[in-house]
Backbone atoms as SQL, in Angstrom:
CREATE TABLE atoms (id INTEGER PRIMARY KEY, chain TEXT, resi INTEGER, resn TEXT, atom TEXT, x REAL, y REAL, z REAL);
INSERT INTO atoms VALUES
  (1, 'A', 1, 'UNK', 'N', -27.036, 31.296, -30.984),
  (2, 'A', 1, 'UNK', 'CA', -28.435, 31.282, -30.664),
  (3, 'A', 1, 'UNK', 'C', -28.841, 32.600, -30.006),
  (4, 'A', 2, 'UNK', 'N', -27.939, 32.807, -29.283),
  (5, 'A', 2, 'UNK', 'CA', -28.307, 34.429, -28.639),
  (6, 'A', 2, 'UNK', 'C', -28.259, 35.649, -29.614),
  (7, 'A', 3, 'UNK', 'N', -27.529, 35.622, -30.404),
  (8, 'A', 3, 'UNK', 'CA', -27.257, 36.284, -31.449),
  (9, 'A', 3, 'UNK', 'C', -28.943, 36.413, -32.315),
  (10, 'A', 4, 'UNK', 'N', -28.905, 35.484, -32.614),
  (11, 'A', 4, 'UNK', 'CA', -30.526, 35.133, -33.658),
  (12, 'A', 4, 'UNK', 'C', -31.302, 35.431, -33.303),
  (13, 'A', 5, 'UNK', 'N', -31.481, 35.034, -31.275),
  (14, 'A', 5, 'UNK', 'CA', -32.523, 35.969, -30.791),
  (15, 'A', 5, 'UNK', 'C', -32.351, 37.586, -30.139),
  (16, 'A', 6, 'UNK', 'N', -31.665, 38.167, -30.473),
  (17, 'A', 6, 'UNK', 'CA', -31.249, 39.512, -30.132),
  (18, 'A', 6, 'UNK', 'C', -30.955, 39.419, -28.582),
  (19, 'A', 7, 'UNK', 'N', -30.757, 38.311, -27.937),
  (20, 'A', 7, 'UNK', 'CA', -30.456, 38.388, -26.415),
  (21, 'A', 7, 'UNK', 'C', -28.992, 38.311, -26.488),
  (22, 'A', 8, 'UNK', 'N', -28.613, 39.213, -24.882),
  (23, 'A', 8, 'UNK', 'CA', -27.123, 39.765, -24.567),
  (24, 'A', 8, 'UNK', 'C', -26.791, 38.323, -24.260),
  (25, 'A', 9, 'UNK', 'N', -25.667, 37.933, -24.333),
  (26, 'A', 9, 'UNK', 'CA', -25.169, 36.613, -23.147),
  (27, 'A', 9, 'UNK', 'C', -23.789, 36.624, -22.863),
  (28, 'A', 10, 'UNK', 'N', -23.291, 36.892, -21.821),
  (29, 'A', 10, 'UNK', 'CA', -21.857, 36.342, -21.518),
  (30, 'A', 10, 'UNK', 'C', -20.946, 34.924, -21.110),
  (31, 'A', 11, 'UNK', 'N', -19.816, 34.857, -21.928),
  (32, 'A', 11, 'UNK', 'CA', -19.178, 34.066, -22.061),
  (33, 'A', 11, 'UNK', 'C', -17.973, 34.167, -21.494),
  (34, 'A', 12, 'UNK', 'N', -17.433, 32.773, -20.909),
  (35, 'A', 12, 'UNK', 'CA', -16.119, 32.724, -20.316),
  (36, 'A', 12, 'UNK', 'C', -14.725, 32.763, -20.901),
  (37, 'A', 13, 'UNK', 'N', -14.883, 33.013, -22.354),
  (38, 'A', 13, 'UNK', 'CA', -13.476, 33.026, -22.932),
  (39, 'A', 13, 'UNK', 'C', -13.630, 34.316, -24.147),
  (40, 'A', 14, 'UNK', 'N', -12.464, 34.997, -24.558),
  (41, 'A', 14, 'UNK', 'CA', -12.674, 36.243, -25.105),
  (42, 'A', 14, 'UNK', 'C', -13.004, 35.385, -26.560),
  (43, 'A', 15, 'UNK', 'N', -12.591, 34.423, -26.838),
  (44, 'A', 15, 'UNK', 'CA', -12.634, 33.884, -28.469),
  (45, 'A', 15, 'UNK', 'C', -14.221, 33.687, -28.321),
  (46, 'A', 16, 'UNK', 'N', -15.847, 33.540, -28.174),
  (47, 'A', 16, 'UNK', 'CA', -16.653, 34.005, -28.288),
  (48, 'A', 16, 'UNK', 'C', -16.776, 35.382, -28.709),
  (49, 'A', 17, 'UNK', 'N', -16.381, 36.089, -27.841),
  (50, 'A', 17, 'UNK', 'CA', -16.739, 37.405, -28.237),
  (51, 'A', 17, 'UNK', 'C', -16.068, 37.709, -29.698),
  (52, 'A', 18, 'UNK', 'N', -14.893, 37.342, -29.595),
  (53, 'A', 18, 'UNK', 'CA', -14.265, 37.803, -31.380),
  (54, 'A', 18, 'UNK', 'C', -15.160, 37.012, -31.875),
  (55, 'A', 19, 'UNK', 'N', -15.779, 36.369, -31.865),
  (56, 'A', 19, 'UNK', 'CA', -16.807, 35.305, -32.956),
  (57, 'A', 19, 'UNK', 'C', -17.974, 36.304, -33.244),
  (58, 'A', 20, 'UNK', 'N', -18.434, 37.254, -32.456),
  (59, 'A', 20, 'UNK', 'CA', -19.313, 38.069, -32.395),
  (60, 'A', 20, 'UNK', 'C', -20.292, 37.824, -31.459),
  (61, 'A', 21, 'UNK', 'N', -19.950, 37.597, -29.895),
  (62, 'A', 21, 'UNK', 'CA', -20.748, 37.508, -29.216),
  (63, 'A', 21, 'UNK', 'C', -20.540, 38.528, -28.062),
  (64, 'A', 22, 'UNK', 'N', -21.178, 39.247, -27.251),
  (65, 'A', 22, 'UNK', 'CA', -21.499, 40.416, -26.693),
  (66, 'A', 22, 'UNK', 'C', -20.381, 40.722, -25.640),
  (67, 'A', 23, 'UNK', 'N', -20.129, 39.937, -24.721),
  (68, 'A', 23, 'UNK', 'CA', -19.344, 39.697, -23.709),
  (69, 'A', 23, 'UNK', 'C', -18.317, 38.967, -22.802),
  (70, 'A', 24, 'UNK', 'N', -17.525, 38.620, -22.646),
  (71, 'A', 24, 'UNK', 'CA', -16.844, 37.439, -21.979),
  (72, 'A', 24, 'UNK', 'C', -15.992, 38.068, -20.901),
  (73, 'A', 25, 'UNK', 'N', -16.293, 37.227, -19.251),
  (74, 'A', 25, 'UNK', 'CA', -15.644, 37.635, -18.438),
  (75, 'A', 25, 'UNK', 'C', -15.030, 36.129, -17.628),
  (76, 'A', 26, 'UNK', 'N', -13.039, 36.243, -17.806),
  (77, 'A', 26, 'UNK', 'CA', -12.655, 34.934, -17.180),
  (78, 'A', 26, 'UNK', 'C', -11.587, 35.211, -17.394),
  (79, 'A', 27, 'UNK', 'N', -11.091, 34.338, -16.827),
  (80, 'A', 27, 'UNK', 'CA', -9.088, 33.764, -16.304),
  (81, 'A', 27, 'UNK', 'C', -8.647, 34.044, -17.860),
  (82, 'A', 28, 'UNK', 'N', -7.409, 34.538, -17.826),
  (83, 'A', 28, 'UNK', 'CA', -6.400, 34.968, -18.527),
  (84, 'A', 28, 'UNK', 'C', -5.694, 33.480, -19.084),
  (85, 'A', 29, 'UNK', 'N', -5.902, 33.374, -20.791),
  (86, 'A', 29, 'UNK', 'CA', -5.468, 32.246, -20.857),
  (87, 'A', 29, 'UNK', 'C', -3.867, 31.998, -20.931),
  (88, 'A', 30, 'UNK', 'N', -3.204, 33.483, -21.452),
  (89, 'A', 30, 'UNK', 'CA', -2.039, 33.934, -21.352),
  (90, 'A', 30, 'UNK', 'C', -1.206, 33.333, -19.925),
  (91, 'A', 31, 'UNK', 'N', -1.677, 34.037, -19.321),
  (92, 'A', 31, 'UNK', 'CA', -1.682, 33.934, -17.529),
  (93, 'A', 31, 'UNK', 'C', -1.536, 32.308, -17.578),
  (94, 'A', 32, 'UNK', 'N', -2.578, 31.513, -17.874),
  (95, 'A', 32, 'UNK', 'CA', -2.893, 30.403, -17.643),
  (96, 'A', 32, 'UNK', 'C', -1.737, 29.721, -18.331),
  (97, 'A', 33, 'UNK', 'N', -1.446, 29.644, -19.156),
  (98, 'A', 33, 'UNK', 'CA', -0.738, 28.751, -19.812),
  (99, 'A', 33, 'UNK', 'C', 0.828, 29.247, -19.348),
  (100, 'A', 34, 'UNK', 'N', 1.563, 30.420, -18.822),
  (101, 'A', 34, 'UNK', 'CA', 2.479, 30.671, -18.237),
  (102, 'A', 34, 'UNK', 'C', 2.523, 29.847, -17.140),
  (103, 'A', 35, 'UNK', 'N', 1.333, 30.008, -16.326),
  (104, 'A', 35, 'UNK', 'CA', 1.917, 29.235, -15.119),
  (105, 'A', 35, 'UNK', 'C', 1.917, 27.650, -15.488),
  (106, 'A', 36, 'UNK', 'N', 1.021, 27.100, -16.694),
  (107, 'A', 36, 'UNK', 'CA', 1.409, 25.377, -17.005),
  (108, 'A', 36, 'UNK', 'C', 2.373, 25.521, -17.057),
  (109, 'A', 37, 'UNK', 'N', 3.326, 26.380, -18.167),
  (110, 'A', 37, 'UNK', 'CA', 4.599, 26.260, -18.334),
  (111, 'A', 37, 'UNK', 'C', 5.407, 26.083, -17.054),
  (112, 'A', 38, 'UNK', 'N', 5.539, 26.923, -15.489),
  (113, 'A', 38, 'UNK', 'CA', 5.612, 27.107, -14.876),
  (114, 'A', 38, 'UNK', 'C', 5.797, 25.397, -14.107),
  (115, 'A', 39, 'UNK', 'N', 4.873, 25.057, -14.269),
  (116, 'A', 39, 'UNK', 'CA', 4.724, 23.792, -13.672),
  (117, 'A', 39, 'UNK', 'C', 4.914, 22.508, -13.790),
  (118, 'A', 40, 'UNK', 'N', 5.112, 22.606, -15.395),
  (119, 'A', 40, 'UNK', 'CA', 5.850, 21.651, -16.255),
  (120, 'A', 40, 'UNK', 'C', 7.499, 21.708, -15.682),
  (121, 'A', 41, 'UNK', 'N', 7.776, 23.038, -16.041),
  (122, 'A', 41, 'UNK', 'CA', 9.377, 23.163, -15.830),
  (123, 'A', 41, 'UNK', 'C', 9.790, 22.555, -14.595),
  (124, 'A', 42, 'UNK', 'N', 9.147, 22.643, -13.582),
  (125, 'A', 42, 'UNK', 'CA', 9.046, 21.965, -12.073),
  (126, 'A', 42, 'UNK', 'C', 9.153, 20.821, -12.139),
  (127, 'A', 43, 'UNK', 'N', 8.327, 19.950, -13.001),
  (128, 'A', 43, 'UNK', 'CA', 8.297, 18.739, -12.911),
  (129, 'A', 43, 'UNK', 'C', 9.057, 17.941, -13.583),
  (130, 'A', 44, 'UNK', 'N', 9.769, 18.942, -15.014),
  (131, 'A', 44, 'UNK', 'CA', 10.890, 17.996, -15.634),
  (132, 'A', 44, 'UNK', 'C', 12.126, 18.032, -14.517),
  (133, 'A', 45, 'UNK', 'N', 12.418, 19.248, -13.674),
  (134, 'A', 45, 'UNK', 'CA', 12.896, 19.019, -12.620),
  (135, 'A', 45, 'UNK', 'C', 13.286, 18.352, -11.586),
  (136, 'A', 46, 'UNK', 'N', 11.932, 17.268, -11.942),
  (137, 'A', 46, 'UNK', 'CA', 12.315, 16.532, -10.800),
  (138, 'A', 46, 'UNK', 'C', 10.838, 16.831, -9.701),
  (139, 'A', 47, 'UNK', 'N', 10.219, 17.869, -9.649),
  (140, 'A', 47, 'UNK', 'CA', 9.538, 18.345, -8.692),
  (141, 'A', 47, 'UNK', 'C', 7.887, 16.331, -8.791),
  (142, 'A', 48, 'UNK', 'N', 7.484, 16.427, -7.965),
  (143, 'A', 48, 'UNK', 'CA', 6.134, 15.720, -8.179),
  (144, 'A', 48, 'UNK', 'C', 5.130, 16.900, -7.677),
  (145, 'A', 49, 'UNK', 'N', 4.470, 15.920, -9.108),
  (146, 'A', 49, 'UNK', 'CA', 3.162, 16.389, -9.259),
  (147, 'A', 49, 'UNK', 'C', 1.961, 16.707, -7.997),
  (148, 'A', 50, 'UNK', 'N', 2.228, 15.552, -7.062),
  (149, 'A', 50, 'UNK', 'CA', 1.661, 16.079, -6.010),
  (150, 'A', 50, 'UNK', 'C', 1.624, 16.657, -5.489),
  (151, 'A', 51, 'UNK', 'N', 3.022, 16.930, -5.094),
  (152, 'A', 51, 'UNK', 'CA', 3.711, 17.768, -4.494),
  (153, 'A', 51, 'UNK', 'C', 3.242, 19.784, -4.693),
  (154, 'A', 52, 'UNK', 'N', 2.980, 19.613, -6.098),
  (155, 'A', 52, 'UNK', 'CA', 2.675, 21.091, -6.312),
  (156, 'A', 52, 'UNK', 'C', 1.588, 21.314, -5.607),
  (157, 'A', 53, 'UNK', 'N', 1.427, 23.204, -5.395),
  (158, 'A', 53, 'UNK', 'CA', -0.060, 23.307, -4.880),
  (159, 'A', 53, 'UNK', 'C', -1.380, 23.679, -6.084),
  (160, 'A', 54, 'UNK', 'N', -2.070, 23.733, -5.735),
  (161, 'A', 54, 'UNK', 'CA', -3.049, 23.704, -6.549),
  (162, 'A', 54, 'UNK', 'C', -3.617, 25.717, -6.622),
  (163, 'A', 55, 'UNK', 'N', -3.445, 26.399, -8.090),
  (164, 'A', 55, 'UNK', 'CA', -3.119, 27.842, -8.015),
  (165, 'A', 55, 'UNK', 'C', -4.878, 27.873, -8.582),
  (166, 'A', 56, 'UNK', 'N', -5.122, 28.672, -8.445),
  (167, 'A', 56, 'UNK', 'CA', -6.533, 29.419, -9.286),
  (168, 'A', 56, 'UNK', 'C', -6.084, 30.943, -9.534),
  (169, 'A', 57, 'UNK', 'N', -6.793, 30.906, -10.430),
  (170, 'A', 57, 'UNK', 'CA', -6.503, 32.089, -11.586),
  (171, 'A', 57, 'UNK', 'C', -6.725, 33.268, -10.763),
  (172, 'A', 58, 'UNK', 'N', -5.821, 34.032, -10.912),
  (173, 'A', 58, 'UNK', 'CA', -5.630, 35.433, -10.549),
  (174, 'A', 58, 'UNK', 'C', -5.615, 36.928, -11.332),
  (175, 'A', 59, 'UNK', 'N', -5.803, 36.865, -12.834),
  (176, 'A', 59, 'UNK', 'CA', -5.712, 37.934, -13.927),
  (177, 'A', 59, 'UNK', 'C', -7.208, 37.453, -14.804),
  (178, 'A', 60, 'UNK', 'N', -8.069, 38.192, -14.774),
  (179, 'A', 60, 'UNK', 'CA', -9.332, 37.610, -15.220),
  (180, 'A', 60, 'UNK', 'C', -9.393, 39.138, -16.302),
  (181, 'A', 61, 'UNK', 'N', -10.349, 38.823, -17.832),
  (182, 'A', 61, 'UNK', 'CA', -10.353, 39.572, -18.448),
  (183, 'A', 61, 'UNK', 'C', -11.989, 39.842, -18.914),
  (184, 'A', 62, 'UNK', 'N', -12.249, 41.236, -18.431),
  (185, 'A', 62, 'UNK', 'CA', -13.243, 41.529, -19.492),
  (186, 'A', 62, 'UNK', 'C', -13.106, 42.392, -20.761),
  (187, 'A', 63, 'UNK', 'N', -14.100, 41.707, -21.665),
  (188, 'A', 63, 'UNK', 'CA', -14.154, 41.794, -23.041),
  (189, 'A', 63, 'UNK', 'C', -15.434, 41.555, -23.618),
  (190, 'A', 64, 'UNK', 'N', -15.405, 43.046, -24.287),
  (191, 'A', 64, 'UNK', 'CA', -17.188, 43.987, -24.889),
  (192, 'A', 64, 'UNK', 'C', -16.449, 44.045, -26.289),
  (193, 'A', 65, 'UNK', 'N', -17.826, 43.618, -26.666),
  (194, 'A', 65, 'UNK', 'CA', -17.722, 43.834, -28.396),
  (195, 'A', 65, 'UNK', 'C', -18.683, 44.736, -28.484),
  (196, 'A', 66, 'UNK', 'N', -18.338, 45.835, -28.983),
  (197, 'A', 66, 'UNK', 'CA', -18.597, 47.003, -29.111),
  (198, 'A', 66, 'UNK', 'C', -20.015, 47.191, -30.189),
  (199, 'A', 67, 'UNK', 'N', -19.577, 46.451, -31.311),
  (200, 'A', 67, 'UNK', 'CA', -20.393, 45.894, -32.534),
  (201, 'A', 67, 'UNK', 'C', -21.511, 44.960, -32.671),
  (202, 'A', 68, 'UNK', 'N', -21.271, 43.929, -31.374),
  (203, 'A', 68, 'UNK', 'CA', -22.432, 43.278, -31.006),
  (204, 'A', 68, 'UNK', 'C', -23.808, 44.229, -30.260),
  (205, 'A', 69, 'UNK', 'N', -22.812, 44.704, -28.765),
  (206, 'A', 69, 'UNK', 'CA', -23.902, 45.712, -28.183),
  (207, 'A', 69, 'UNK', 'C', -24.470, 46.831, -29.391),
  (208, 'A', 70, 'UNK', 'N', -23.720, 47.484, -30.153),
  (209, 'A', 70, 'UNK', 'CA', -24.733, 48.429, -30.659),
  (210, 'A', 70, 'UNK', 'C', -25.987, 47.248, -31.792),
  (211, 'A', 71, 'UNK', 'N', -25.637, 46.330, -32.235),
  (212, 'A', 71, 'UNK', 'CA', -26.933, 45.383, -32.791),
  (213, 'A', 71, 'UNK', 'C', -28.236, 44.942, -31.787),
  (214, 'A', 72, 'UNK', 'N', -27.818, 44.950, -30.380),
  (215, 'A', 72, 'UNK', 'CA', -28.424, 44.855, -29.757),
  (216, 'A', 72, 'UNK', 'C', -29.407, 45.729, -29.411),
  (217, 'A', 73, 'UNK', 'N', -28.617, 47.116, -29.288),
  (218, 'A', 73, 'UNK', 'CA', -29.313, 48.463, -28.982),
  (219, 'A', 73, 'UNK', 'C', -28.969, 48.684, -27.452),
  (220, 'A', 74, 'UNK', 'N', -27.662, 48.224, -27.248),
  (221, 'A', 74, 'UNK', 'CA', -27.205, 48.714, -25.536),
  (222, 'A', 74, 'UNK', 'C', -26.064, 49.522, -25.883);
């Protein structure tokens, strides 16, 4: 919809932007899914779930489509 109307909009995951949308700024899904792994492995361990602490994302990515902004005219 932003697209159709020539307005910029940013998005929280880079797979928008490969779709052809202008911008996306957010948590590393790479990142993200290492530390599930991370936490899984803990818990086949033996670890509980409660027990873990609760992490927020620390590697955040921005990502410009280069091809969108020049349609835009930025």
């Amino acid at each position: 919809m932003a697209a159709k109307h020539r307005l910029p909009a940013l998005y929280s995951h880079r797979e928008f932007v490969e779709a052809g949308g202008l911008m996306a700024y957010g948590p590393s899904f790479v990142e993200r899914f290492r530390r599930a792994a991370t936490f899984v492995d803990r818990i086949i361990k033996g670890a509980k779930p409660a027990d873990l602490p609760v992490e927020q994302p620390t590697k955040f990515q921005l990502v410009l489509n280069v091809k969108t902004a020049k349609t835009l005219g930025l």
